[in-house]
Coordinates of C-alpha atoms in Angstrom, one line a residue:
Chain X
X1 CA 47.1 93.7 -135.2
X2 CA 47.1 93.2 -131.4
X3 CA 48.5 90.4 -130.1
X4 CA 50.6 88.9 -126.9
X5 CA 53.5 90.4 -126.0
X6 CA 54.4 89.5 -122.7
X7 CA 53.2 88.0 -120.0
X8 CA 53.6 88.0 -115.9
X9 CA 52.5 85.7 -113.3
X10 CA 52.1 85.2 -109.8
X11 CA 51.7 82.1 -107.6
X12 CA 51.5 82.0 -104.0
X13 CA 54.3 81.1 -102.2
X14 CA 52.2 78.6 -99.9
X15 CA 52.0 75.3 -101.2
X16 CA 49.6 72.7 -99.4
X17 CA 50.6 69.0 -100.2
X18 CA 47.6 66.7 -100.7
X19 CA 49.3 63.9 -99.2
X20 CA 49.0 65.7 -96.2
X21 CA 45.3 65.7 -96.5
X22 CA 43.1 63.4 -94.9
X23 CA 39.5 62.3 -96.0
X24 CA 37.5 59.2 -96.2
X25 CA 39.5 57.1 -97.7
X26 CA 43.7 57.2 -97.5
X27 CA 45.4 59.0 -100.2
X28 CA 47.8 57.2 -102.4
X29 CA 50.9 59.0 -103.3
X30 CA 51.0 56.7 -106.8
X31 CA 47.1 58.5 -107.3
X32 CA 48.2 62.2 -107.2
X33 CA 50.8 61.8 -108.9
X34 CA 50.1 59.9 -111.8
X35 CA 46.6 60.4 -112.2
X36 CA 45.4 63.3 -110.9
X37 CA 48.5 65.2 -111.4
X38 CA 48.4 67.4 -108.6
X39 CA 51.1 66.9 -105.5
X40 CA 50.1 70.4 -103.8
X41 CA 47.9 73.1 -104.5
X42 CA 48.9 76.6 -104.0
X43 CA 47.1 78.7 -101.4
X44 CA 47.0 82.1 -101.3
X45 CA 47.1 84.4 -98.1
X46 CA 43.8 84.6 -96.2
X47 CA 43.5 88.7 -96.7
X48 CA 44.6 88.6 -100.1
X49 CA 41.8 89.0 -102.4
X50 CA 41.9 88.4 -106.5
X51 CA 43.0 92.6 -106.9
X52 CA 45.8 91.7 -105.0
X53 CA 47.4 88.6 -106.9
X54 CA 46.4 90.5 -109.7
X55 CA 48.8 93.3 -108.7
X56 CA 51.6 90.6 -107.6
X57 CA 51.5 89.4 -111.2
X58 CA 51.7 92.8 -112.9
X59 CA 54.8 93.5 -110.7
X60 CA 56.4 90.2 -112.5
X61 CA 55.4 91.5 -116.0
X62 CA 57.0 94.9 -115.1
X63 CA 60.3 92.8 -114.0
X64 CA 60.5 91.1 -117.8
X65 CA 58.9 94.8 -119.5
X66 CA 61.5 97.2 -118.2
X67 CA 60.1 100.7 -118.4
X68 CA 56.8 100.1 -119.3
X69 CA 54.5 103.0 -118.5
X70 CA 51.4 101.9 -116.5
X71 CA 49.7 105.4 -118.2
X72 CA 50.0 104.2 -120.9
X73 CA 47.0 101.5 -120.2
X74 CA 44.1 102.1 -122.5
X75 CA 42.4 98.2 -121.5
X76 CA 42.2 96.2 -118.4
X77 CA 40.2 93.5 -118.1
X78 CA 40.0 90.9 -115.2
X79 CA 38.9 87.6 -116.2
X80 CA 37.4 86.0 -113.0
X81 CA 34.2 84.6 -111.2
X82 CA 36.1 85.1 -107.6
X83 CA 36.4 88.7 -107.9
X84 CA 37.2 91.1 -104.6
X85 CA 33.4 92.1 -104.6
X86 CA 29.9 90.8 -106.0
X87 CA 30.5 94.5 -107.0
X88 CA 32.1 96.5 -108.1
X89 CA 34.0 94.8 -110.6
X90 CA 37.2 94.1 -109.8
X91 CA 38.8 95.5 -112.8
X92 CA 38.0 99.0 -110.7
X93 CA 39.6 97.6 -107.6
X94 CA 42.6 96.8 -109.9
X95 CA 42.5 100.1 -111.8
X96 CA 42.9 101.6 -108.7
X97 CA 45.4 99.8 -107.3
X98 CA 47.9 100.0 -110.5
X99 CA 47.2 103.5 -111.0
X100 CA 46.5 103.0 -114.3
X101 CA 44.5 106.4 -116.2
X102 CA 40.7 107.0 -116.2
X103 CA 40.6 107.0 -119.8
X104 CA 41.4 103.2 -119.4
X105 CA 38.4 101.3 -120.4
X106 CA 38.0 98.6 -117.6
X107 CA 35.6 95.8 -117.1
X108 CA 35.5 91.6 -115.9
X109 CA 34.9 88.9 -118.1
X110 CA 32.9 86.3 -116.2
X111 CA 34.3 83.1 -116.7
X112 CA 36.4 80.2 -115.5
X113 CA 38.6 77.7 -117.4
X114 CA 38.1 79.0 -120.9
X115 CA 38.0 82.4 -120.2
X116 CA 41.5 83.2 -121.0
X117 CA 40.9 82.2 -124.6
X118 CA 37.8 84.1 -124.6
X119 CA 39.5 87.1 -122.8
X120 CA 42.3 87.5 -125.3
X121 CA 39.4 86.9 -128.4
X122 CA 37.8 89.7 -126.3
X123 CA 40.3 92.1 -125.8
X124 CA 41.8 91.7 -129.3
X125 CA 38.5 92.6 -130.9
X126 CA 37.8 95.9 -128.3
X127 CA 41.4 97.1 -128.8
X128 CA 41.2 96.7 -132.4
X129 CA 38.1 98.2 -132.8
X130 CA 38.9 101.5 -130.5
X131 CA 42.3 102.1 -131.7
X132 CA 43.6 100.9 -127.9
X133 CA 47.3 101.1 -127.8
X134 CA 47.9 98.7 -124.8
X135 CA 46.1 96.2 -122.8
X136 CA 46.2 94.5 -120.0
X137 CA 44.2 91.0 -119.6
X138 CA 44.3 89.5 -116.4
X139 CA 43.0 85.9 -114.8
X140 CA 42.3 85.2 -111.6
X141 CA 40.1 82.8 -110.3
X142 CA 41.5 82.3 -106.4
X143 CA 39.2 78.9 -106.1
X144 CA 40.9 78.8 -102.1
X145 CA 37.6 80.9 -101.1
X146 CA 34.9 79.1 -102.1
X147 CA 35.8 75.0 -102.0
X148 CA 35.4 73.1 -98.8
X149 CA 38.8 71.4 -97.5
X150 CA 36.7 68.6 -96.9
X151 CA 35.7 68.2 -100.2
X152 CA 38.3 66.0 -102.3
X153 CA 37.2 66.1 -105.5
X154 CA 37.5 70.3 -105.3
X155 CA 40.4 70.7 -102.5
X156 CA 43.1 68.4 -104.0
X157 CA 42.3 70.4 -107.6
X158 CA 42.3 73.7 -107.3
X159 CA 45.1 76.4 -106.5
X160 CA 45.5 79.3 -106.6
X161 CA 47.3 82.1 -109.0
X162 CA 47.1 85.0 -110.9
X163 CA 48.7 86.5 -114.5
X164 CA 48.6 89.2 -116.7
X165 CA 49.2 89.1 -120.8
X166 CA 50.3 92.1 -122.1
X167 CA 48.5 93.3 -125.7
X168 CA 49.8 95.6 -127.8
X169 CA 50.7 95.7 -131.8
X170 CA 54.5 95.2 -131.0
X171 CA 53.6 91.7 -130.1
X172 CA 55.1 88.2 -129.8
X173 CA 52.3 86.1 -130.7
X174 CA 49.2 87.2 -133.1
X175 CA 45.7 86.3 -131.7
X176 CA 44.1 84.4 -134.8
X177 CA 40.5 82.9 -135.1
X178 CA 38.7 80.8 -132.4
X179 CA 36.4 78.2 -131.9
X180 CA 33.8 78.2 -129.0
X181 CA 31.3 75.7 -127.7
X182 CA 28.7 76.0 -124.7
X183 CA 26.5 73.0 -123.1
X184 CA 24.3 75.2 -120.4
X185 CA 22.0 71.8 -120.2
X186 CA 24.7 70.9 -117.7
X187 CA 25.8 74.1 -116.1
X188 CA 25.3 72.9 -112.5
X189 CA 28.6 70.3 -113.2
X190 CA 30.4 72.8 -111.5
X191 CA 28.3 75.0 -109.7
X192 CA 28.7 77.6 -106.2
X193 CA 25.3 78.2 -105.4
X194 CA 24.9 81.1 -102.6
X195 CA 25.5 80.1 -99.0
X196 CA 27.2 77.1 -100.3
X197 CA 30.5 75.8 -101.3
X198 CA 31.4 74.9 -105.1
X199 CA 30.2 71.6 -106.5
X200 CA 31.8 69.8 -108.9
X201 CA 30.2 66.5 -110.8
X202 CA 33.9 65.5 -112.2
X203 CA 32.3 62.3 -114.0
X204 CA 29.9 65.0 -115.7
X205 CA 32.9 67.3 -116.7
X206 CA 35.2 64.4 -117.8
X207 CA 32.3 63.6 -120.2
X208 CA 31.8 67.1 -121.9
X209 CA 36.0 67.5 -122.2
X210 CA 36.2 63.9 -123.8
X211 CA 32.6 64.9 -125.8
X212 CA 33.1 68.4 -126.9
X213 CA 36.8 69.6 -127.1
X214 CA 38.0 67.5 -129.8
X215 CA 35.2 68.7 -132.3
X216 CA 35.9 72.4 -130.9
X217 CA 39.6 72.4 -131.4
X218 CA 38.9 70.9 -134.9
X219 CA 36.5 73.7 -135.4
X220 CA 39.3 76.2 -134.3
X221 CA 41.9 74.0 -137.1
X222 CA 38.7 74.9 -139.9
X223 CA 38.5 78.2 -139.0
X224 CA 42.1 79.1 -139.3
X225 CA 42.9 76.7 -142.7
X226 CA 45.4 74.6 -140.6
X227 CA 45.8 71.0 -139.8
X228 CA 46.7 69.4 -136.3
X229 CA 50.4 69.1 -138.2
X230 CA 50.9 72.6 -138.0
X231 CA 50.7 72.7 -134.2
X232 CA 54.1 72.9 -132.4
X233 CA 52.4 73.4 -129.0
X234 CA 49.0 72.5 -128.0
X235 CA 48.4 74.4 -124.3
X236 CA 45.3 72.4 -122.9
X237 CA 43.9 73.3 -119.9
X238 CA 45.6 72.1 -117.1
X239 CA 42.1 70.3 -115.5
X240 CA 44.1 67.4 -114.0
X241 CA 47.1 65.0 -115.7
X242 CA 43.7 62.4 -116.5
X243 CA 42.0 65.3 -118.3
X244 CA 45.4 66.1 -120.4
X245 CA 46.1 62.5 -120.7
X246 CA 43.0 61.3 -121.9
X247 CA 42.7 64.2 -124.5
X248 CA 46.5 63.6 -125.6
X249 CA 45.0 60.0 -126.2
X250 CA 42.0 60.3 -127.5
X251 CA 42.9 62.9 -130.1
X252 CA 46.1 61.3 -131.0
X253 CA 48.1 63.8 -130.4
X254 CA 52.2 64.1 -129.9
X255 CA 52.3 63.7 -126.0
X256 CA 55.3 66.0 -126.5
X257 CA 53.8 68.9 -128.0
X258 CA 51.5 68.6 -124.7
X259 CA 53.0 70.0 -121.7
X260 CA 51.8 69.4 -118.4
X261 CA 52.4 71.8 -115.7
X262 CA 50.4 71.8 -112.5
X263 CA 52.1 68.9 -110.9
X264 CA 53.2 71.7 -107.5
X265 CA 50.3 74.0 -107.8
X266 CA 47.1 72.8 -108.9
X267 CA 44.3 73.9 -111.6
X268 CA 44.5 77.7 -111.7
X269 CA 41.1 77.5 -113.8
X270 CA 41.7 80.6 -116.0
X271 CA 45.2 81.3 -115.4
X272 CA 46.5 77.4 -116.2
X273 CA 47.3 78.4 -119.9
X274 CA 49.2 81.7 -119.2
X275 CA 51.0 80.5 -116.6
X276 CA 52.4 77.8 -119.3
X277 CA 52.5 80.3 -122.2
X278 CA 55.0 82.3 -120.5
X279 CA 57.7 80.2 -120.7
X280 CA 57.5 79.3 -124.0
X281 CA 57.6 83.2 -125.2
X282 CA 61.0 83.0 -125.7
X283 CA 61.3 79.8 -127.7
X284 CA 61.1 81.6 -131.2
X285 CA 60.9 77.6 -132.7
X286 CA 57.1 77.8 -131.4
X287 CA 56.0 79.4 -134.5
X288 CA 51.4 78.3 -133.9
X289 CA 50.3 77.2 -130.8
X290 CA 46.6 75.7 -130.1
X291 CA 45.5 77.2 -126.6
X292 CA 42.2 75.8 -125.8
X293 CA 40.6 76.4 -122.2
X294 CA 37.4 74.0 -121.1
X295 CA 35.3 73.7 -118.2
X296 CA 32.7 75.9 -115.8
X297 CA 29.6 76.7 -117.4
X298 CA 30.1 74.1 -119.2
X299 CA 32.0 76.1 -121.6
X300 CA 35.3 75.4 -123.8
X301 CA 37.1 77.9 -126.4
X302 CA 40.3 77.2 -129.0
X303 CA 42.7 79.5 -130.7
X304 CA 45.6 79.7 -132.1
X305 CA 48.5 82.0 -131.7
X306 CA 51.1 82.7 -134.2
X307 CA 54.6 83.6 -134.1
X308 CA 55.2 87.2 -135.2
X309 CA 58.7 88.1 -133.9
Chain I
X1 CA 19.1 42.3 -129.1
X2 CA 21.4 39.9 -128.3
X3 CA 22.2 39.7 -124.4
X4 CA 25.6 41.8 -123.1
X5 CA 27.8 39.5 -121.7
X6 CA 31.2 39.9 -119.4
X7 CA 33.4 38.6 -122.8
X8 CA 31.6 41.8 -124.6
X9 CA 32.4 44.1 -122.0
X10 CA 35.9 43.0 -121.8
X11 CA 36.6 43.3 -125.6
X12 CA 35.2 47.0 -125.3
X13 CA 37.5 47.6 -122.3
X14 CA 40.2 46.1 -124.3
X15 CA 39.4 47.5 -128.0
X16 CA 39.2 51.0 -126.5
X17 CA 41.4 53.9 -125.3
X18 CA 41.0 52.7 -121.4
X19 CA 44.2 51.7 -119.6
X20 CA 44.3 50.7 -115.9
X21 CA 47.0 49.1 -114.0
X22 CA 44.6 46.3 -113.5
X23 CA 43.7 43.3 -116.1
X24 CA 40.4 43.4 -115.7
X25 CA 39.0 40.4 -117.1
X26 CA 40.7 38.6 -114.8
X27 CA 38.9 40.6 -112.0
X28 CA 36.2 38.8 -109.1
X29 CA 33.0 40.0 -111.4
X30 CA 30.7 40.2 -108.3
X31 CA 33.5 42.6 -106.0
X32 CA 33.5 46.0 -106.1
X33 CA 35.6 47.4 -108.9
X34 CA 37.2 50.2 -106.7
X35 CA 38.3 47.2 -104.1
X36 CA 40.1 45.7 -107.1
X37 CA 42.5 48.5 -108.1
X38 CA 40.4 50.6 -110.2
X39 CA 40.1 54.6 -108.9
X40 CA 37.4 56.7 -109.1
X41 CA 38.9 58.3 -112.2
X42 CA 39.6 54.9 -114.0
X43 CA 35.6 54.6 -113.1
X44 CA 34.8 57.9 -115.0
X45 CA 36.6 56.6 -118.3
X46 CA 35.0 53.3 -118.0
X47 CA 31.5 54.6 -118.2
X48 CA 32.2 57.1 -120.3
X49 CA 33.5 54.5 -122.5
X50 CA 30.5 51.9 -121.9
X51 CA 28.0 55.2 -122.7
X52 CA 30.1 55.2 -126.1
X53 CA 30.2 51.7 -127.3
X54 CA 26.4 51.0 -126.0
X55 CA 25.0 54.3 -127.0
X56 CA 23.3 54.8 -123.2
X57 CA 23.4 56.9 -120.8
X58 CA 25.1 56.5 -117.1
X59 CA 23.2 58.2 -114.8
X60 CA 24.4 60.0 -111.5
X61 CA 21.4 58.1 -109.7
X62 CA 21.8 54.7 -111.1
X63 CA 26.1 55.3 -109.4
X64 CA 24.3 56.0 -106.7
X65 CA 22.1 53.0 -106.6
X66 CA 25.2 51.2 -106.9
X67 CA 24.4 49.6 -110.6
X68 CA 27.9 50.1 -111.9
X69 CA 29.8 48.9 -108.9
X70 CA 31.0 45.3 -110.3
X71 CA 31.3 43.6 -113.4
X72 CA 28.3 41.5 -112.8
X73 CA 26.3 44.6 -112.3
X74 CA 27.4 46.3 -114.9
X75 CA 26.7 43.7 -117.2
X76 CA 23.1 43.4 -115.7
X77 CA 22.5 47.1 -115.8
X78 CA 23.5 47.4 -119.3
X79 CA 21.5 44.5 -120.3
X80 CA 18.2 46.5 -118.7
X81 CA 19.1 49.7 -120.3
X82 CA 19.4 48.5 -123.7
X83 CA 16.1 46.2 -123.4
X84 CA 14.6 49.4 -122.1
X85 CA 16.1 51.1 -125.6
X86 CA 14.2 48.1 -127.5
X87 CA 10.9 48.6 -126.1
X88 CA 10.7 52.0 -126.4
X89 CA 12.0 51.4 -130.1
X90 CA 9.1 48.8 -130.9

């Protein structure tokens, strides 16, 4: 079975603190903090395009996977909507740039806040099916390119960041059963039409989160014969500290088990649950975690993982 | 159907999973909410919460029109929505 065995991640250096920001009406520091969540986003450099972060994060996974051989690569995907070109994919840009061998099947997986759930769903199933040794899932959504500064619903949200997961059978966590849900009625909630900058309707996407991810992670608990008891880690997406706050309360569940992370970076859309999972690998008392990604499209997605090793 | 009326809304606020730093029954019902300590998020909650209890709908234009700005509005724009749902029940 194919499953996670590492991880690596990259977030840029340059961190942009929202207090610092000024729109419309003054900022309060009591506001980002303990409502929204976010004190600064992280911005990446101007040149640097998604292939690039990409690369940055793989260079972090081969810091904690000693020795790994790149040739050895038999899957990359790229999980992003901000790729380096409307095309080619970027996975191609990425193949390139790690070198990785032609044989390598390679391709993007369109999609923002859930998509790492999806992605790793995804990959699991193509590896498993093809015999694929080793893959490589990436997310990396850089969100810096298309929101207007101006805009402060978007701007004091979104940062930027990249990571890869590492897949392979000698893994850390098993990739069990999922739950997915899509409401297209409201797909323009979050929306980057051309010529334009994103649009977010928060109001609308606070709605479909409160609405539709508890009966999606219960979906995900039916699928896979467990019960919310058996979670030691639920990995939500890191939307803002309201989102997580108001799911933690609404779905009763031990704010503990919950861990919030984006307080010095921002939303990374696809990349928010990675960047968390990683530091749990090594905590071998996590034996099931829930990761459950929500948002563009409108889209959410639930799994669990399970301990293996 | 019995009319909404500030008490009702309150005891929704207060039987719900809502929790602002502000008490807001004791709020001026006719100033702007947002003036009064609630934030823009603590708005999204609250009408999210009022779509719940009342079984409407809260939408974008009506924010726009200002119908959920106070308590006394709110109130009001409640009361037409649900007569609204009454006649088109009849």
């Amino acid at each position: 079975m194919i499953g996670i065995r590492n991880i690596g991640v990259h977030i840029p250096e340059t961190r942009v603190p929202n207090i610092s920001k000024q729109f419309n009406e003054p900022l309060a520091m009591n506001f980002l903090k303990e409502k929204l969540g976010v004190l600064a986003v992280a911005r990446k450099n101007d040149t640097d395009k998604a292939s690039d972060l990409c690369v940055l994060a793989m260079q972090d996974l081969l810091t904690r996977e000693v020795g790994f051989d790149v040739t050895a690569v038999d899957c990359l995907i790229v999980c992003t909507q901000n790729g380096d070109f409307h095309l080619p994919q970027t996975a191609s840009v990425l193949h390139y740039k790690l070198g990785v061998p032609v044989t390598c099947a390679s391709f993007d997986l369109a999609l923002g806040c859930s998509g790492y759930v999806y992605s790793l769903q995804v990959a699991k199933s193509f590896m498993e099916t093809n015999g694929l040794q080793y893959g490589l899932v990436f997310t990396c959504d850089p969100y810096s390119e298309i929101i207007d500064p101006k805009d402060k619903d978007t701007d004091l949200v979104f940062g930027d960041g990249a990571t890869v997961s590492l897949l392979t059978a000698d893994a850390v966590y098993n990739i069990e059963k999922g739950a997915y849900l899509t409401d297209g009625t409201n797909y323009d909630y979050l929306i980057k039409r051309p010529g334009q900058t994103v649009f977010m309707n928060g109001r609308g996407i606070f709605n479909f989160v409160m609405r539709q991810v508890p009966p999606t992670i219960n979906r995900c608990m039916v699928a896979n014969d467990m019960k919310m008891s058996d979670i030691d880690l639920f990995l939500l997406h890191q939307g803002s500290k309201y989102i997580v706050d108001n799911l933690v309360s609404r779905m009763k569940l031990d704010a503990g088990k919950v861990p919030y992370a984006i307080l010095g970076y921002g939303n990374t859309v696809s990349s928010s649950i990675p960047i968390m999972l990683q530091d749990y690998l090594k905590t071998d008392t996590l034996k099931t975690i829930l990761v459950c990604g929500f948002g563009v499209g409108l889209s959410a997605a639930a799994a669990i993982l399970r301990r293996v090793k | 159907m019995k009319e909404i009326t500030k008490e009702d809304l309150f005891k929704v606020i207060q039987e719900s999973n809502l929790n602002f730093d502000v008490n807001i029954s004791v709020l001026d019902p006719d100033e702007l909410l947002t003036t009064q300590g609630l934030d823009s998020l603590d708005m999204a909650s609250l009408l999210f919460e009022l779509e719940s209890a009342y079984n409407v709908t809260v939408s974008d234009e009506s924010i726009a029109e200002g119908a959920w700005k106070t308590i006394n509005k709110i109130v009001a724009t409640l009361n037409k929505l649900m007569a609204n749902q009454d006649s088109s029940n009849d």
